């Protein structure tokens, strides 16, 4: 009787019976837990950046880039994801790639920096050029210790882009149907080269230069419409079958694979809108990862180069080398062309100024005041 009275009294006074109170507590807890999980899911949902490389699918370059892109989601704790695409997958050519990133169709690109010479004249000095700095560490020094990275970002910002950082790749080399043992041997040859400053210097030595996309090089060599062709380094060039259509590989002096493009840099560039949409912590992660990937990419390519050179020789290809004297002659021909490009605008001039300061320092000693007198 007392217990009944107690229950009745509880109801009369508005107190919740124990069982009902317990169930209500569970329901409220579940609601709160669900809200917390939803909130956590919103915070951790990955921001996806679509990034197109200029590497063709199936090449060692693209394989390395794809592996790196896949690693970003885990490294960012699920906050950022890189969805990568090979050349032409989204943007059909280089001009379309540049515009696709600016317009937001893609959030980023992994190009050879030199591709933008026509749009950003300073970019000819953001990757190696004829007789310029010819060792990878020299470029890292200029970018990360001498203010060249900050200046580059300032330039790219004018185009609505953020230059995250350089990615070390390789030297560019020439495969030829005929031997070239000196600069004199170049006279009269028809050679595929990238264009711009590189083509202008080759023309000083009597070369007829041709601009061809990478996919057209093999058939042009096979048909004999060109005598030789520049492309990237041994690893990729072997994959493209160049040993089947040429007999000679032209290098610079020992220690220098190429006198015209010895450190062919790539980069990661993203739209400024995409960059500003992520947190400072994620921005720092991406910057750090680009520097790490730069080293990994470079070292992996160099290991493949050694293997590829053995294959080239097994296929009967012969390496010919230009001399140190040839390199010095080449640099004298290149210097006036450096200044022609630097004078296209203030940005190009500012980048070359940083590099001249470095090349003229006694730690490098590539050029002297006398070499640039009058320019």
CSV table of C-alpha atoms in Angstrom, one decimal:
chain,number,residue,atom,x,y,z
A,1,UNK,CA,0.0,0.0,0.0
A,2,UNK,CA,2.8,2.4,0.9
A,3,UNK,CA,4.6,1.6,-2.4
A,4,UNK,CA,1.4,2.4,-4.4
A,5,UNK,CA,1.0,5.6,-2.6
A,6,UNK,CA,4.6,6.5,-3.3
A,7,UNK,CA,4.2,5.9,-7.0
A,8,UNK,CA,0.9,7.8,-7.0
A,9,UNK,CA,2.5,10.6,-5.1
A,10,UNK,CA,5.4,10.8,-7.6
A,11,UNK,CA,3.0,11.1,-10.5
A,12,UNK,CA,0.9,13.7,-8.6
A,13,UNK,CA,4.0,15.8,-7.9
A,14,UNK,CA,5.3,15.6,-11.5
A,15,UNK,CA,8.3,13.5,-10.7
A,16,UNK,CA,9.4,11.0,-13.4
A,17,UNK,CA,9.2,7.3,-12.5
A,18,UNK,CA,12.7,5.7,-12.4
A,19,UNK,CA,12.3,3.5,-15.5
A,20,UNK,CA,10.9,6.4,-17.6
A,21,UNK,CA,13.7,8.6,-16.4
A,22,UNK,CA,16.3,6.0,-17.3
A,23,UNK,CA,14.9,5.5,-20.9
A,24,UNK,CA,14.8,9.3,-21.4
A,25,UNK,CA,18.4,9.6,-20.3
A,26,UNK,CA,19.5,6.9,-22.8
A,27,UNK,CA,17.6,8.6,-25.6
A,28,UNK,CA,19.1,12.0,-24.8
A,29,UNK,CA,22.6,10.4,-24.7
A,30,UNK,CA,22.1,8.7,-28.1
A,31,UNK,CA,20.9,12.0,-29.6
A,32,UNK,CA,24.0,13.8,-28.2
A,33,UNK,CA,26.3,11.1,-29.4
A,34,UNK,CA,24.8,11.2,-32.9
A,35,UNK,CA,25.2,14.9,-33.0
A,36,UNK,CA,28.8,14.6,-31.9
A,37,UNK,CA,29.5,12.0,-34.6
A,38,UNK,CA,27.9,14.1,-37.3
A,39,UNK,CA,30.0,17.0,-36.2
A,40,UNK,CA,33.2,15.0,-36.2
A,41,UNK,CA,32.3,13.6,-39.6
A,42,UNK,CA,31.9,17.2,-40.9
A,43,UNK,CA,35.2,18.3,-39.5
A,44,UNK,CA,37.1,15.3,-40.9
A,45,UNK,CA,35.5,15.0,-44.3
A,46,UNK,CA,38.3,15.2,-46.8
A,47,UNK,CA,38.8,18.2,-49.0
A,48,UNK,CA,39.5,16.8,-52.5
A,49,UNK,CA,41.9,18.4,-54.9
A,50,UNK,CA,41.9,17.2,-58.5
A,51,UNK,CA,45.4,17.5,-59.7
A,52,UNK,CA,46.6,16.7,-63.3
A,53,UNK,CA,50.2,15.9,-64.1
A,54,UNK,CA,51.9,16.3,-67.4
A,55,UNK,CA,53.3,12.8,-67.1
A,56,UNK,CA,51.6,10.2,-69.4
A,57,UNK,CA,49.9,7.3,-67.8
A,58,UNK,CA,52.2,4.3,-67.4
A,59,UNK,CA,55.5,6.2,-67.2
A,60,UNK,CA,57.7,6.0,-64.2
A,61,UNK,CA,57.1,9.7,-63.6
A,62,UNK,CA,53.4,9.3,-63.3
A,63,UNK,CA,53.6,6.1,-61.3
A,64,UNK,CA,55.7,7.9,-58.7
A,65,UNK,CA,53.4,10.9,-58.7
A,66,UNK,CA,50.3,8.7,-58.3
A,67,UNK,CA,51.8,6.9,-55.3
A,68,UNK,CA,52.6,10.2,-53.6
A,69,UNK,CA,49.1,11.6,-54.2
A,70,UNK,CA,47.5,8.5,-52.7
A,71,UNK,CA,49.6,9.0,-49.5
A,72,UNK,CA,48.3,12.5,-48.7
A,73,UNK,CA,44.9,11.4,-47.3
A,74,UNK,CA,46.4,9.3,-44.6
A,75,UNK,CA,49.1,11.8,-43.8
A,76,UNK,CA,46.5,14.6,-43.4
A,77,UNK,CA,44.4,12.4,-41.1
A,78,UNK,CA,41.7,12.3,-43.7
A,79,UNK,CA,41.3,16.0,-44.1
A,80,UNK,CA,42.9,16.4,-47.6
A,81,UNK,CA,42.8,14.1,-50.6
A,82,UNK,CA,44.7,14.4,-53.8
A,83,UNK,CA,42.9,12.8,-56.8
A,84,UNK,CA,45.5,12.7,-59.6
A,85,UNK,CA,45.1,12.4,-63.3
A,86,UNK,CA,47.7,11.8,-66.1
A,87,UNK,CA,48.4,14.1,-69.0
A,88,UNK,CA,45.3,15.0,-71.1
A,89,UNK,CA,42.9,13.2,-68.8
A,90,UNK,CA,41.0,16.4,-67.9
A,91,UNK,CA,42.8,19.3,-69.7
A,92,UNK,CA,43.7,18.3,-73.3
A,93,UNK,CA,47.0,20.3,-73.5
A,94,UNK,CA,49.3,22.6,-71.5
A,95,UNK,CA,47.3,25.8,-72.2
A,96,UNK,CA,44.1,24.1,-71.2
A,97,UNK,CA,45.8,22.8,-68.0
A,98,UNK,CA,46.9,26.3,-67.0
A,99,UNK,CA,43.4,27.6,-67.5
A,100,UNK,CA,41.7,24.7,-65.8
A,101,UNK,CA,43.6,25.3,-62.6
A,102,UNK,CA,42.9,29.1,-62.7
A,103,UNK,CA,39.2,28.5,-63.4
A,104,UNK,CA,38.7,25.8,-60.8
A,105,UNK,CA,38.0,22.8,-63.0
A,106,UNK,CA,41.2,21.4,-61.4
A,107,UNK,CA,42.6,22.5,-58.1
A,108,UNK,CA,46.2,21.8,-59.0
A,109,UNK,CA,48.8,20.7,-61.5
A,110,UNK,CA,52.1,19.0,-61.7
A,111,UNK,CA,53.8,20.5,-64.8
A,112,UNK,CA,57.3,21.1,-66.0
A,113,UNK,CA,57.7,24.7,-64.9
A,114,UNK,CA,59.3,25.8,-68.2
A,115,UNK,CA,55.9,25.2,-70.0
A,116,UNK,CA,54.7,28.7,-68.9
A,117,UNK,CA,57.5,30.7,-70.6
A,118,UNK,CA,54.9,32.3,-73.0
A,119,UNK,CA,52.6,33.2,-70.1
A,120,UNK,CA,55.1,33.9,-67.3
A,121,UNK,CA,58.5,35.0,-68.8
A,122,UNK,CA,60.1,34.5,-65.4
A,123,UNK,CA,59.4,30.8,-65.6
A,124,UNK,CA,62.3,30.3,-67.9
A,125,UNK,CA,64.5,31.0,-64.9
A,126,UNK,CA,62.5,28.7,-62.6
A,127,UNK,CA,63.8,25.6,-64.2
A,128,UNK,CA,67.3,25.1,-65.6
A,129,UNK,CA,68.2,26.9,-68.8
A,130,UNK,CA,71.2,26.8,-71.1
A,131,UNK,CA,74.5,26.9,-69.1
A,132,UNK,CA,72.7,28.1,-65.9
A,133,UNK,CA,73.0,26.4,-62.5
A,134,UNK,CA,73.4,22.7,-63.3
A,135,UNK,CA,73.2,20.8,-60.0
A,136,UNK,CA,69.9,20.1,-58.1
A,137,UNK,CA,71.2,21.3,-54.8
A,138,UNK,CA,71.9,24.7,-56.4
A,139,UNK,CA,68.3,25.1,-57.3
A,140,UNK,CA,67.2,24.1,-53.8
A,141,UNK,CA,69.6,26.6,-52.4
A,142,UNK,CA,68.2,29.5,-54.5
A,143,UNK,CA,64.5,28.5,-53.8
A,144,UNK,CA,64.7,27.8,-50.1
A,145,UNK,CA,67.7,29.9,-48.9
A,146,UNK,CA,67.9,32.9,-51.2
A,147,UNK,CA,64.3,34.1,-51.4
A,148,UNK,CA,63.5,32.7,-54.9
A,149,UNK,CA,60.5,30.7,-53.5
A,150,UNK,CA,58.9,33.8,-52.0
A,151,UNK,CA,59.4,35.8,-55.2
A,152,UNK,CA,58.0,33.0,-57.3
A,153,UNK,CA,54.8,32.9,-55.2
A,154,UNK,CA,54.5,36.6,-55.6
A,155,UNK,CA,54.6,36.2,-59.4
A,156,UNK,CA,52.2,33.4,-59.5
A,157,UNK,CA,49.7,35.2,-57.2
A,158,UNK,CA,49.1,37.6,-60.1
A,159,UNK,CA,47.6,34.7,-62.0
A,160,UNK,CA,45.4,33.4,-59.2
A,161,UNK,CA,47.9,30.6,-58.5
A,162,UNK,CA,49.9,29.4,-55.6
A,163,UNK,CA,53.3,27.9,-56.4
A,164,UNK,CA,53.8,25.3,-53.6
A,165,UNK,CA,57.3,24.3,-54.5
A,166,UNK,CA,59.8,22.8,-57.0
A,167,UNK,CA,60.0,19.1,-57.6
A,168,UNK,CA,63.4,17.8,-58.7
A,169,UNK,CA,63.2,15.6,-61.7
A,170,UNK,CA,66.2,15.1,-64.0
A,171,UNK,CA,68.3,16.4,-66.8
A,172,UNK,CA,67.0,16.5,-70.4
A,173,UNK,CA,69.2,14.7,-72.9
A,174,UNK,CA,69.4,14.4,-76.7
A,175,UNK,CA,69.1,11.2,-78.7
A,176,UNK,CA,70.7,11.4,-82.1
A,177,UNK,CA,70.9,9.4,-85.3
A,178,UNK,CA,74.5,10.7,-85.8
A,179,UNK,CA,77.4,11.3,-83.4
A,180,UNK,CA,78.0,14.7,-81.8
A,181,UNK,CA,81.4,15.1,-80.3
A,182,UNK,CA,81.6,18.9,-80.3
A,183,UNK,CA,79.4,21.9,-80.8
A,184,UNK,CA,80.7,22.1,-84.3
A,185,UNK,CA,79.0,18.8,-85.1
A,186,UNK,CA,75.6,20.4,-84.4
A,187,UNK,CA,75.7,22.6,-87.4
A,188,UNK,CA,73.1,21.7,-90.0
A,189,UNK,CA,71.2,19.3,-87.8
A,190,UNK,CA,67.5,19.3,-87.3
A,191,UNK,CA,66.7,18.8,-83.6
A,192,UNK,CA,63.5,18.7,-81.6
A,193,UNK,CA,63.9,21.0,-78.6
A,194,UNK,CA,61.5,22.7,-76.2
A,195,UNK,CA,61.5,26.1,-77.8
A,196,UNK,CA,62.1,29.4,-76.1
A,197,UNK,CA,65.5,30.1,-74.7
A,198,UNK,CA,66.7,26.6,-75.4
A,199,UNK,CA,65.9,26.8,-79.1
A,200,UNK,CA,67.4,30.3,-79.4
A,201,UNK,CA,70.8,29.1,-78.1
A,202,UNK,CA,70.8,26.0,-80.3
A,203,UNK,CA,70.2,28.2,-83.3
A,204,UNK,CA,73.4,30.1,-82.5
A,205,UNK,CA,75.2,26.9,-83.4
A,206,UNK,CA,73.5,26.4,-86.8
A,207,UNK,CA,70.8,24.0,-85.6
A,208,UNK,CA,67.4,24.0,-87.2
A,209,UNK,CA,65.0,23.6,-84.2
A,210,UNK,CA,61.6,22.0,-84.3
A,211,UNK,CA,58.9,22.0,-81.6
A,212,UNK,CA,57.0,18.7,-81.2
A,213,UNK,CA,54.9,17.2,-78.5
A,214,UNK,CA,56.4,14.2,-76.7
A,215,UNK,CA,54.1,11.8,-78.5
A,216,UNK,CA,55.3,12.9,-81.9
A,217,UNK,CA,59.0,12.4,-81.2
A,218,UNK,CA,59.4,8.7,-81.8
A,219,UNK,CA,57.6,8.7,-85.3
A,220,UNK,CA,59.6,11.8,-86.3
A,221,UNK,CA,62.9,10.0,-85.5
A,222,UNK,CA,61.7,6.8,-87.1
A,223,UNK,CA,60.8,8.6,-90.3
A,224,UNK,CA,64.0,10.6,-90.3
A,225,UNK,CA,62.2,14.0,-90.4
A,226,UNK,CA,64.4,15.1,-87.6
A,227,UNK,CA,68.1,14.1,-86.9
A,228,UNK,CA,67.9,14.2,-83.1
A,229,UNK,CA,65.5,15.0,-80.3
A,230,UNK,CA,65.7,16.3,-76.8
A,231,UNK,CA,63.3,14.9,-74.2
A,232,UNK,CA,63.6,14.1,-70.5
A,233,UNK,CA,66.2,11.7,-69.0
A,234,UNK,CA,67.3,8.1,-69.8
A,235,UNK,CA,64.6,6.3,-67.7
A,236,UNK,CA,61.6,7.8,-69.4
A,237,UNK,CA,63.3,8.0,-72.8
A,238,UNK,CA,64.0,4.3,-72.8
A,239,UNK,CA,60.4,3.5,-72.0
A,240,UNK,CA,59.4,5.7,-75.0
A,241,UNK,CA,61.5,3.5,-77.3
A,242,UNK,CA,64.2,6.0,-78.3
A,243,UNK,CA,66.9,3.2,-78.5
A,244,UNK,CA,65.0,1.7,-81.4
A,245,UNK,CA,65.3,4.9,-83.6
A,246,UNK,CA,68.6,6.5,-82.5
A,247,UNK,CA,72.2,5.3,-82.0
A,248,UNK,CA,73.8,8.1,-80.0
A,249,UNK,CA,73.1,9.9,-76.7
A,250,UNK,CA,74.7,13.3,-76.2
A,251,UNK,CA,75.9,14.3,-72.7
A,252,UNK,CA,77.9,17.2,-71.4
A,253,UNK,CA,81.3,16.9,-69.7
A,254,UNK,CA,81.6,14.3,-67.0
A,255,UNK,CA,79.2,15.1,-64.2
A,256,UNK,CA,76.9,17.1,-66.4
A,257,UNK,CA,74.3,15.1,-68.3
A,258,UNK,CA,73.0,18.2,-70.2
A,259,UNK,CA,74.5,21.6,-71.0
A,260,UNK,CA,71.1,23.1,-72.1
A,261,UNK,CA,68.7,21.8,-69.4
A,262,UNK,CA,70.6,20.0,-66.7
A,263,UNK,CA,68.0,20.4,-63.9
A,264,UNK,CA,64.6,20.2,-65.5
A,265,UNK,CA,62.3,21.1,-62.6
A,266,UNK,CA,58.7,20.2,-62.2
A,267,UNK,CA,56.5,21.7,-59.5
A,268,UNK,CA,53.2,21.6,-57.7
A,269,UNK,CA,51.0,24.6,-58.3
A,270,UNK,CA,47.4,25.0,-57.0
A,271,UNK,CA,44.7,27.6,-57.4
A,272,UNK,CA,45.0,30.4,-54.9
A,273,UNK,CA,41.3,29.8,-54.0
A,274,UNK,CA,42.0,26.1,-53.2
A,275,UNK,CA,45.1,27.0,-51.2
A,276,UNK,CA,43.3,29.6,-49.1
A,277,UNK,CA,40.5,27.2,-48.4
A,278,UNK,CA,42.6,24.9,-46.2
A,279,UNK,CA,44.0,25.5,-42.7
A,280,UNK,CA,47.5,26.8,-42.1
A,281,UNK,CA,48.3,23.4,-40.6
A,282,UNK,CA,47.3,21.6,-43.9
A,283,UNK,CA,49.1,24.2,-45.9
A,284,UNK,CA,52.3,23.5,-44.0
A,285,UNK,CA,51.8,19.7,-44.5
A,286,UNK,CA,51.5,20.2,-48.2
A,287,UNK,CA,54.6,22.3,-48.4
A,288,UNK,CA,56.6,19.8,-46.3
A,289,UNK,CA,55.3,16.9,-48.4
A,290,UNK,CA,56.3,18.6,-51.7
A,291,UNK,CA,59.9,19.0,-50.4
A,292,UNK,CA,59.9,15.3,-49.3
A,293,UNK,CA,58.4,14.1,-52.6
A,294,UNK,CA,60.9,16.2,-54.6
A,295,UNK,CA,63.8,14.2,-53.1
A,296,UNK,CA,62.1,10.9,-53.4
A,297,UNK,CA,61.1,11.5,-57.0
A,298,UNK,CA,64.6,12.7,-58.0
A,299,UNK,CA,66.4,9.7,-56.3
A,300,UNK,CA,64.0,7.2,-57.8
A,301,UNK,CA,64.5,8.6,-61.3
A,302,UNK,CA,68.3,8.6,-60.9
A,303,UNK,CA,68.2,4.9,-59.9
A,304,UNK,CA,66.1,4.1,-63.0
A,305,UNK,CA,68.5,6.2,-65.1
A,306,UNK,CA,71.4,3.9,-64.2
A,307,UNK,CA,69.4,0.9,-65.2
A,308,UNK,CA,68.2,2.5,-68.4
A,309,UNK,CA,71.7,3.5,-69.5
A,310,UNK,CA,72.7,-0.2,-69.2
A,311,UNK,CA,69.8,-1.1,-71.4
A,312,UNK,CA,70.6,1.6,-74.0
A,313,UNK,CA,74.2,0.3,-74.2
A,314,UNK,CA,72.9,-3.3,-74.5
A,315,UNK,CA,70.8,-2.1,-77.4
A,316,UNK,CA,73.9,-0.6,-79.1
A,317,UNK,CA,73.6,3.0,-78.2
A,318,UNK,CA,76.8,5.0,-77.8
A,319,UNK,CA,77.3,8.0,-75.4
A,320,UNK,CA,79.2,11.0,-76.8
A,321,UNK,CA,80.3,13.9,-74.6
A,322,UNK,CA,80.8,17.6,-75.2
A,323,UNK,CA,83.9,19.0,-73.5
A,324,UNK,CA,84.3,21.6,-70.8
A,325,UNK,CA,85.5,24.0,-73.4
A,326,UNK,CA,82.3,23.4,-75.3
A,327,UNK,CA,80.3,24.2,-72.1
A,328,UNK,CA,82.2,27.5,-71.7
A,329,UNK,CA,81.5,28.4,-75.4
A,330,UNK,CA,77.9,27.5,-74.9
A,331,UNK,CA,77.6,29.7,-71.9
A,332,UNK,CA,79.1,32.7,-73.7
A,333,UNK,CA,76.5,32.2,-76.4
A,334,UNK,CA,73.7,31.8,-73.9
A,335,UNK,CA,74.4,34.9,-71.7
A,336,UNK,CA,73.0,37.5,-74.1
A,337,UNK,CA,69.9,35.4,-74.5
A,338,UNK,CA,69.5,35.2,-70.7
A,339,UNK,CA,69.3,39.0,-70.6
A,340,UNK,CA,66.9,39.2,-73.5
A,341,UNK,CA,64.5,37.0,-71.6
A,342,UNK,CA,65.2,38.8,-68.3
A,343,UNK,CA,64.3,42.1,-69.9
A,344,UNK,CA,60.8,40.9,-70.9
A,345,UNK,CA,59.5,42.2,-67.5
A,346,UNK,CA,60.5,43.1,-64.0
A,347,UNK,CA,59.6,39.6,-62.6
A,348,UNK,CA,61.9,37.8,-65.0
A,349,UNK,CA,64.7,40.3,-64.1
A,350,UNK,CA,64.2,39.8,-60.4
A,351,UNK,CA,64.5,36.0,-60.7
A,352,UNK,CA,67.7,36.3,-62.8
A,353,UNK,CA,69.2,38.8,-60.3
A,354,UNK,CA,68.9,36.1,-57.6
A,355,UNK,CA,70.6,33.6,-59.8
A,356,UNK,CA,73.4,35.9,-61.0
A,357,UNK,CA,74.2,36.7,-57.4
A,358,UNK,CA,74.6,32.9,-56.8
A,359,UNK,CA,76.5,32.0,-59.9
A,360,UNK,CA,78.9,34.9,-59.5
A,361,UNK,CA,79.6,34.0,-55.8
A,362,UNK,CA,83.0,32.3,-55.5
A,363,UNK,CA,81.3,29.2,-54.0
A,364,UNK,CA,79.9,28.6,-57.6
A,365,UNK,CA,82.1,30.7,-59.8
A,366,UNK,CA,80.2,30.1,-63.1
A,367,UNK,CA,80.4,33.6,-64.4
A,368,UNK,CA,82.3,36.8,-63.6
A,369,UNK,CA,81.6,40.5,-63.9
A,370,UNK,CA,83.5,40.5,-67.2
A,371,UNK,CA,81.1,37.8,-68.6
A,372,UNK,CA,78.1,40.1,-68.1
A,373,UNK,CA,79.7,43.4,-68.8
A,374,UNK,CA,77.4,45.6,-71.0
A,375,UNK,CA,74.2,43.6,-70.3
